[in-house]
XYZ file of N, CA and C in Angstrom:
456
model
N 18.374 -43.758 11.324
C 18.793 -42.388 11.509
C 20.214 -42.403 12.084
N 21.073 -41.581 11.523
C 22.419 -41.453 12.058
C 22.371 -40.763 13.419
N 23.328 -41.084 14.284
C 23.333 -40.512 15.629
C 23.410 -38.987 15.591
N 24.240 -38.444 14.717
C 24.339 -36.980 14.603
C 22.997 -36.364 14.214
N 22.284 -37.037 13.328
C 20.961 -36.546 12.921
C 19.977 -36.614 14.092
N 20.079 -37.661 14.888
C 19.235 -37.812 16.072
C 19.480 -36.662 17.054
N 20.747 -36.373 17.328
C 21.083 -35.279 18.250
C 20.578 -33.953 17.696
N 20.738 -33.735 16.397
C 20.253 -32.494 15.781
C 18.730 -32.405 15.881
N 18.059 -33.524 15.666
C 16.593 -33.537 15.774
C 16.158 -33.181 17.197
N 16.845 -33.724 18.189
C 16.529 -33.379 19.581
C 16.730 -31.885 19.825
N 17.785 -31.339 19.250
C 18.033 -29.902 19.406
C 16.965 -29.088 18.677
N 16.628 -29.491 17.457
C 15.596 -28.788 16.684
C 14.254 -28.786 17.417
N 13.971 -29.871 18.135
C 12.706 -29.981 18.870
C 12.805 -29.400 20.286
N 13.912 -28.715 20.554
C 14.128 -28.037 21.855
C 14.131 -29.020 23.032
N 14.611 -30.233 22.783
C 14.682 -31.242 23.835
C 16.094 -31.404 24.393
N 17.089 -30.874 23.695
C 18.495 -31.040 24.061
C 19.006 -29.797 24.778
N 19.746 -30.012 25.863
C 20.390 -28.906 26.573
C 21.884 -28.961 26.267
N 22.424 -27.846 25.774
C 23.864 -27.743 25.509
C 24.558 -27.164 26.738
N 25.624 -27.832 27.165
C 26.442 -27.355 28.276
C 27.775 -26.923 27.669
N 28.057 -25.628 27.714
C 29.251 -25.094 27.057
C 30.434 -24.920 28.001
N 30.187 -24.817 29.309
C 31.286 -24.564 30.246
C 32.170 -25.809 30.383
N 33.465 -25.621 30.676
C 34.355 -26.775 30.863
C 33.847 -27.673 31.997
N 33.903 -28.972 31.762
C 33.365 -29.924 32.740
C 34.198 -31.199 32.718
N 34.311 -31.846 33.868
C 35.136 -33.041 34.022
C 34.313 -34.317 33.853
N 34.984 -35.354 33.316
C 34.339 -36.671 33.208
C 34.265 -37.356 34.573
N 35.035 -36.853 35.522
C 35.058 -37.452 36.860
C 34.014 -36.770 37.733
N 32.877 -37.406 37.888
C 31.741 -37.026 38.731
C 30.894 -35.875 38.190
N 31.493 -34.852 37.567
C 30.748 -33.638 37.216
C 29.659 -33.893 36.178
N 29.996 -34.591 35.095
C 28.990 -34.858 34.060
C 27.869 -35.728 34.629
N 28.234 -36.775 35.359
C 27.223 -37.669 35.949
C 26.311 -36.914 36.912
N 26.881 -35.990 37.672
C 26.077 -35.198 38.607
C 25.046 -34.360 37.863
N 25.470 -33.694 36.781
C 24.519 -32.888 36.000
C 23.474 -33.755 35.318
N 23.870 -34.925 34.851
C 22.908 -35.839 34.230
C 21.772 -36.137 35.204
N 22.121 -36.387 36.449
C 21.111 -36.704 37.468
C 20.313 -35.463 37.862
N 21.008 -34.347 38.088
C 20.331 -33.115 38.522
C 19.339 -32.610 37.488
N 19.646 -32.817 36.211
C 18.769 -32.323 35.149
C 17.732 -33.368 34.751
N 17.518 -34.330 35.624
C 16.371 -35.238 35.545
C 16.261 -36.051 34.260
N 17.376 -36.503 33.729
C 17.321 -37.354 32.550
C 17.111 -36.631 31.236
N 17.184 -35.304 31.244
C 17.034 -34.553 29.988
C 18.250 -34.813 29.097
N 18.067 -34.873 27.783
C 19.198 -35.058 26.871
C 20.176 -33.887 26.981
N 21.460 -34.221 27.096
C 22.497 -33.216 27.310
C 23.631 -33.385 26.314
N 24.202 -32.261 25.892
C 25.399 -32.263 25.053
C 26.448 -31.419 25.761
N 27.512 -32.068 26.216
C 28.623 -31.387 26.879
C 29.678 -31.089 25.819
N 29.834 -29.826 25.485
C 30.703 -29.430 24.378
C 32.169 -29.294 24.765
N 32.450 -29.014 26.027
C 33.806 -28.674 26.445
C 34.243 -29.593 27.586
N 34.613 -30.820 27.234
C 34.982 -31.827 28.221
C 36.481 -31.705 28.509
N 36.810 -31.432 29.766
C 38.209 -31.209 30.158
C 39.080 -32.406 29.798
N 40.174 -32.133 29.061
C 41.132 -33.174 28.710
C 40.808 -33.953 27.448
N 39.708 -33.610 26.778
C 39.292 -34.350 25.580
C 38.842 -33.382 24.500
N 38.996 -33.804 23.262
C 38.486 -32.993 22.153
C 37.215 -33.601 21.571
N 36.578 -34.454 22.356
C 35.344 -35.131 21.947
C 34.225 -34.688 22.889
N 33.085 -34.269 22.354
C 31.965 -33.927 23.242
C 31.340 -35.190 23.834
N 30.541 -35.008 24.864
C 29.794 -36.112 25.477
C 28.308 -35.818 25.315
N 27.572 -36.816 24.842
C 26.120 -36.718 24.738
C 25.548 -37.716 25.739
N 24.540 -37.274 26.493
C 23.991 -38.130 27.548
C 22.471 -38.076 27.571
N 21.885 -39.124 28.109
C 20.443 -39.206 28.371
C 19.578 -39.139 27.111
N 20.092 -39.573 25.985
C 19.305 -39.468 24.755
C 18.261 -40.581 24.617
N 18.323 -41.589 25.469
C 17.324 -42.666 25.441
C 16.671 -42.829 26.809
N 16.523 -41.743 27.537
C 16.028 -41.806 28.917
C 14.506 -41.875 29.027
N 13.801 -41.690 27.920
C 12.339 -41.822 27.923
C 11.901 -42.557 26.659
N 10.689 -43.076 26.679
C 10.148 -43.736 25.483
C 9.996 -42.743 24.336
N 9.644 -41.505 24.674
C 9.512 -40.473 23.643
C 10.837 -40.291 22.900
N 11.946 -40.228 23.635
C 13.254 -40.038 23.013
C 13.649 -41.246 22.168
N 13.370 -42.445 22.663
C 13.675 -43.657 21.893
C 12.879 -43.654 20.588
N 11.612 -43.292 20.657
C 10.773 -43.235 19.451
C 11.332 -42.229 18.451
N 11.756 -41.071 18.929
C 12.356 -40.071 18.037
C 13.595 -40.656 17.373
N 14.433 -41.329 18.151
C 15.645 -41.938 17.605
C 15.368 -43.013 16.573
N 14.279 -43.736 16.754
C 13.903 -44.783 15.799
C 13.118 -44.235 14.612
N 12.722 -42.963 14.712
C 11.956 -42.353 13.626
C 10.531 -42.877 13.537
N 9.944 -43.229 14.690
C 8.571 -43.742 14.717
C 7.767 -42.975 15.767
N 6.454 -43.165 15.728
C 5.583 -42.577 16.744
C 5.680 -43.421 18.020
N 5.583 -42.764 19.160
C 5.696 -43.474 20.436
C 4.635 -44.566 20.560
N 3.439 -44.316 20.071
C 2.364 -45.310 20.194
C 2.620 -46.557 19.335
N 3.559 -46.474 18.378
C 3.898 -47.621 17.522
C 4.974 -48.516 18.129
N 5.603 -48.074 19.201
C 6.800 -48.763 19.696
C 6.571 -50.225 20.057
N 5.558 -50.522 20.853
C 5.334 -51.904 21.299
C 5.057 -52.808 20.103
N 4.196 -52.361 19.202
C 3.864 -53.151 18.017
C 5.115 -53.399 17.166
N 5.914 -52.355 16.950
C 7.118 -52.493 16.123
C 8.156 -53.384 16.797
N 8.307 -53.241 18.112
C 9.261 -54.065 18.847
C 8.831 -55.533 18.826
N 7.565 -55.784 19.071
C 7.039 -57.150 19.030
C 7.237 -57.759 17.646
N 6.970 -56.990 16.615
C 7.157 -57.466 15.248
C 8.626 -57.796 14.975
N 9.535 -56.957 15.454
C 10.963 -57.203 15.240
C 11.427 -58.468 15.967
N 10.913 -58.689 17.168
C 11.276 -59.897 17.924
C 10.719 -61.143 17.240
N 9.473 -61.062 16.764
C 8.832 -62.209 16.118
C 9.374 -62.492 14.721
N 9.951 -61.486 14.081
C 10.433 -61.624 12.705
C 11.859 -61.089 12.578
N 12.818 -61.758 13.230
C 14.196 -61.250 13.179
C 14.760 -61.301 11.759
N 15.636 -60.351 11.472
C 16.282 -60.296 10.160
C 17.782 -60.460 10.336
N 18.398 -61.064 9.356
C 19.853 -61.167 9.354
C 20.435 -59.772 9.174
N 21.531 -59.476 9.864
C 22.151 -58.158 9.662
C 22.691 -58.032 8.249
N 22.640 -56.818 7.715
C 23.191 -56.553 6.391
C 24.612 -56.044 6.558
N 25.528 -56.654 5.839
C 26.918 -56.210 5.874
C 27.129 -55.281 4.695
N 27.592 -54.071 4.995
C 27.802 -53.084 3.944
C 29.276 -52.774 3.814
N 29.680 -52.434 2.610
C 31.026 -51.934 2.386
C 30.985 -50.437 2.683
N 31.586 -50.050 3.783
C 31.516 -48.659 4.210
C 32.708 -47.902 3.644
N 32.399 -46.910 2.829
C 33.450 -46.097 2.223
C 34.225 -45.364 3.320
N 35.528 -45.454 3.263
C 36.362 -44.755 4.221
C 36.636 -45.526 5.499
N 36.032 -46.718 5.642
C 36.264 -47.520 6.843
C 37.694 -48.018 6.853
N 38.292 -48.009 8.028
C 39.629 -48.579 8.173
C 39.799 -49.086 9.596
N 40.644 -50.078 9.755
C 40.961 -50.586 11.092
C 41.789 -49.537 11.823
N 41.573 -49.417 13.118
C 42.345 -48.471 13.917
C 42.881 -49.179 15.156
N 43.911 -48.600 15.733
C 44.394 -49.096 17.014
C 43.446 -48.591 18.090
N 42.902 -49.500 18.861
C 41.959 -49.139 19.916
C 42.704 -48.453 21.052
N 42.154 -47.340 21.528
C 42.673 -46.694 22.733
C 41.504 -46.061 23.474
N 40.904 -46.838 24.360
C 39.734 -46.381 25.106
C 40.040 -45.188 26.003
N 41.314 -44.997 26.357
C 41.669 -43.872 27.230
C 41.543 -42.532 26.517
N 41.409 -42.554 25.203
C 41.212 -41.310 24.446
C 39.744 -40.886 24.411
N 38.862 -41.761 24.885
C 37.431 -41.450 24.922
C 37.057 -40.854 26.277
N 36.158 -39.890 26.297
C 35.741 -39.286 27.564
C 34.742 -40.176 28.313
N 35.258 -41.261 28.885
C 34.426 -42.214 29.621
C 34.249 -41.694 31.051
N 33.021 -41.730 31.549
C 32.684 -41.100 32.823
C 32.998 -41.967 34.038
N 33.396 -41.294 35.119
C 33.414 -41.899 36.446
C 32.207 -41.315 37.162
N 31.278 -42.168 37.558
C 29.988 -41.725 38.073
C 29.990 -41.445 39.578
N 30.624 -42.337 40.344
C 30.551 -42.256 41.802
C 31.934 -42.421 42.408
N 32.114 -41.883 43.609
C 33.410 -41.983 44.285
C 33.783 -43.433 44.582
N 32.810 -44.301 44.721
C 33.109 -45.708 45.020
C 33.392 -46.536 43.761
N 33.242 -45.929 42.574
C 33.567 -46.642 41.333
C 35.060 -46.953 41.294
N 35.398 -48.095 40.716
C 36.795 -48.487 40.579
C 37.523 -47.748 39.477
N 36.796 -46.998 38.675
C 37.381 -46.264 37.559
C 36.275 -45.767 36.657
N 36.639 -45.338 35.455
C 35.620 -44.868 34.513
C 34.822 -46.043 33.936
N 33.521 -45.802 33.706
C 32.631 -46.848 33.202
C 31.922 -46.430 31.924
N 31.868 -47.355 30.978
C 30.951 -47.248 29.852
C 29.638 -47.798 30.408
N 28.652 -46.921 30.583
C 27.471 -47.284 31.367
C 26.465 -48.151 30.621
N 26.302 -47.987 29.346
C 25.319 -48.767 28.592
C 25.934 -49.291 27.307
N 27.067 -49.949 27.447
C 27.729 -50.509 26.276
C 27.000 -51.743 25.789
N 27.053 -51.975 24.508
C 26.413 -53.157 23.932
C 27.507 -54.134 23.523
N 27.445 -55.334 24.089
C 28.381 -56.392 23.730
C 27.678 -57.329 22.758
N 28.367 -57.660 21.674
C 27.805 -58.582 20.686
C 28.665 -59.838 20.689
N 28.024 -60.978 20.933
C 28.729 -62.252 20.989
C 28.142 -63.187 19.941
N 29.016 -64.015 19.367
C 28.557 -64.990 18.379
C 28.673 -66.384 18.988
N 27.575 -67.111 18.930
C 27.521 -68.480 19.405
C 27.285 -69.370 18.191
N 28.056 -70.443 18.082
C 27.938 -71.329 16.917
C 26.543 -71.931 16.785
N 25.903 -72.233 17.917
C 24.589 -72.866 17.886
C 23.452 -71.859 17.736
N 23.531 -70.737 18.466
C 22.405 -69.807 18.525
C 22.592 -68.531 17.710
N 23.762 -68.305 17.181
C 23.992 -67.103 16.376
C 24.433 -65.917 17.219
N 24.042 -64.727 16.779
C 24.462 -63.503 17.453
C 23.568 -63.171 18.642
N 24.182 -62.604 19.660
C 23.453 -62.102 20.815
C 24.014 -60.729 21.160
N 23.124 -59.793 21.425
C 23.534 -58.461 21.858
C 22.972 -58.223 23.248
N 23.794 -57.686 24.136
C 23.343 -57.418 25.502
C 24.021 -56.159 26.033
N 23.310 -55.478 26.933
C 23.837 -54.260 27.550
C 24.687 -54.624 28.761
N 25.787 -53.902 28.926
C 26.659 -54.121 30.075
C 27.242 -52.806 30.559
N 27.516 -52.736 31.843
C 28.302 -51.649 32.417
C 29.733 -52.162 32.429
N 30.636 -51.467 31.745
C 31.999 -51.956 31.581
C 33.006 -50.932 32.097
N 33.871 -51.369 33.029
C 34.902 -50.481 33.553
C 36.125 -50.539 32.642
N 36.571 -49.374 32.201
C 37.767 -49.290 31.361
C 38.982 -49.461 32.267
N 39.836 -50.466 31.956
C 41.021 -50.687 32.789
C 42.325 -50.309 32.092
N 42.308 -50.255 30.776
C 43.456 -49.729 30.036
C 43.011 -49.441 28.612
N 43.971 -49.194 27.725
C 43.615 -48.706 26.389
C 42.751 -49.663 25.567
N 42.830 -50.960 25.822
C 42.003 -51.866 25.029
C 41.381 -53.010 25.836
N 41.147 -52.761 27.128
C 40.491 -53.769 27.963
C 39.433 -53.123 28.857
N 38.331 -53.863 29.015
C 37.283 -53.472 29.959
C 36.947 -54.687 30.820
N 36.345 -54.426 31.976
C 35.830 -55.492 32.828
C 34.321 -55.345 32.843
N 33.607 -56.450 32.515
C 32.137 -56.400 32.502
C 31.597 -57.229 33.644
């Protein structure tokens, strides 16, 4: 399922809360994420950016199941099967794909707490290739330090 379709499905099922008022990436979005108890949120009017922010879309097993397009009761069985029977990734020729100059400062990356050293990508996925073991994907909290560097 495409991410846009996932967000629309959450909205169709009345699980998504839209926040239309102007809001800052510095503390304000993170505060609402916590206050609204992990409910999926779409911030439409992020101060200083023309990109909306979507948050908390995987905060429960129910939401993850919706995103995967499966029933919640199937999750453990499907996950176990995927771990036991890994598949090679499929490389597709994506129409319209092009290389771009990376500029992370153009993304509405959140600063969560006053003690944070800067804005953080809270659940970024890093993919590393090892010659012996192949690909590995892992979650990391990464602080954006400039347009194309993060600290993990």
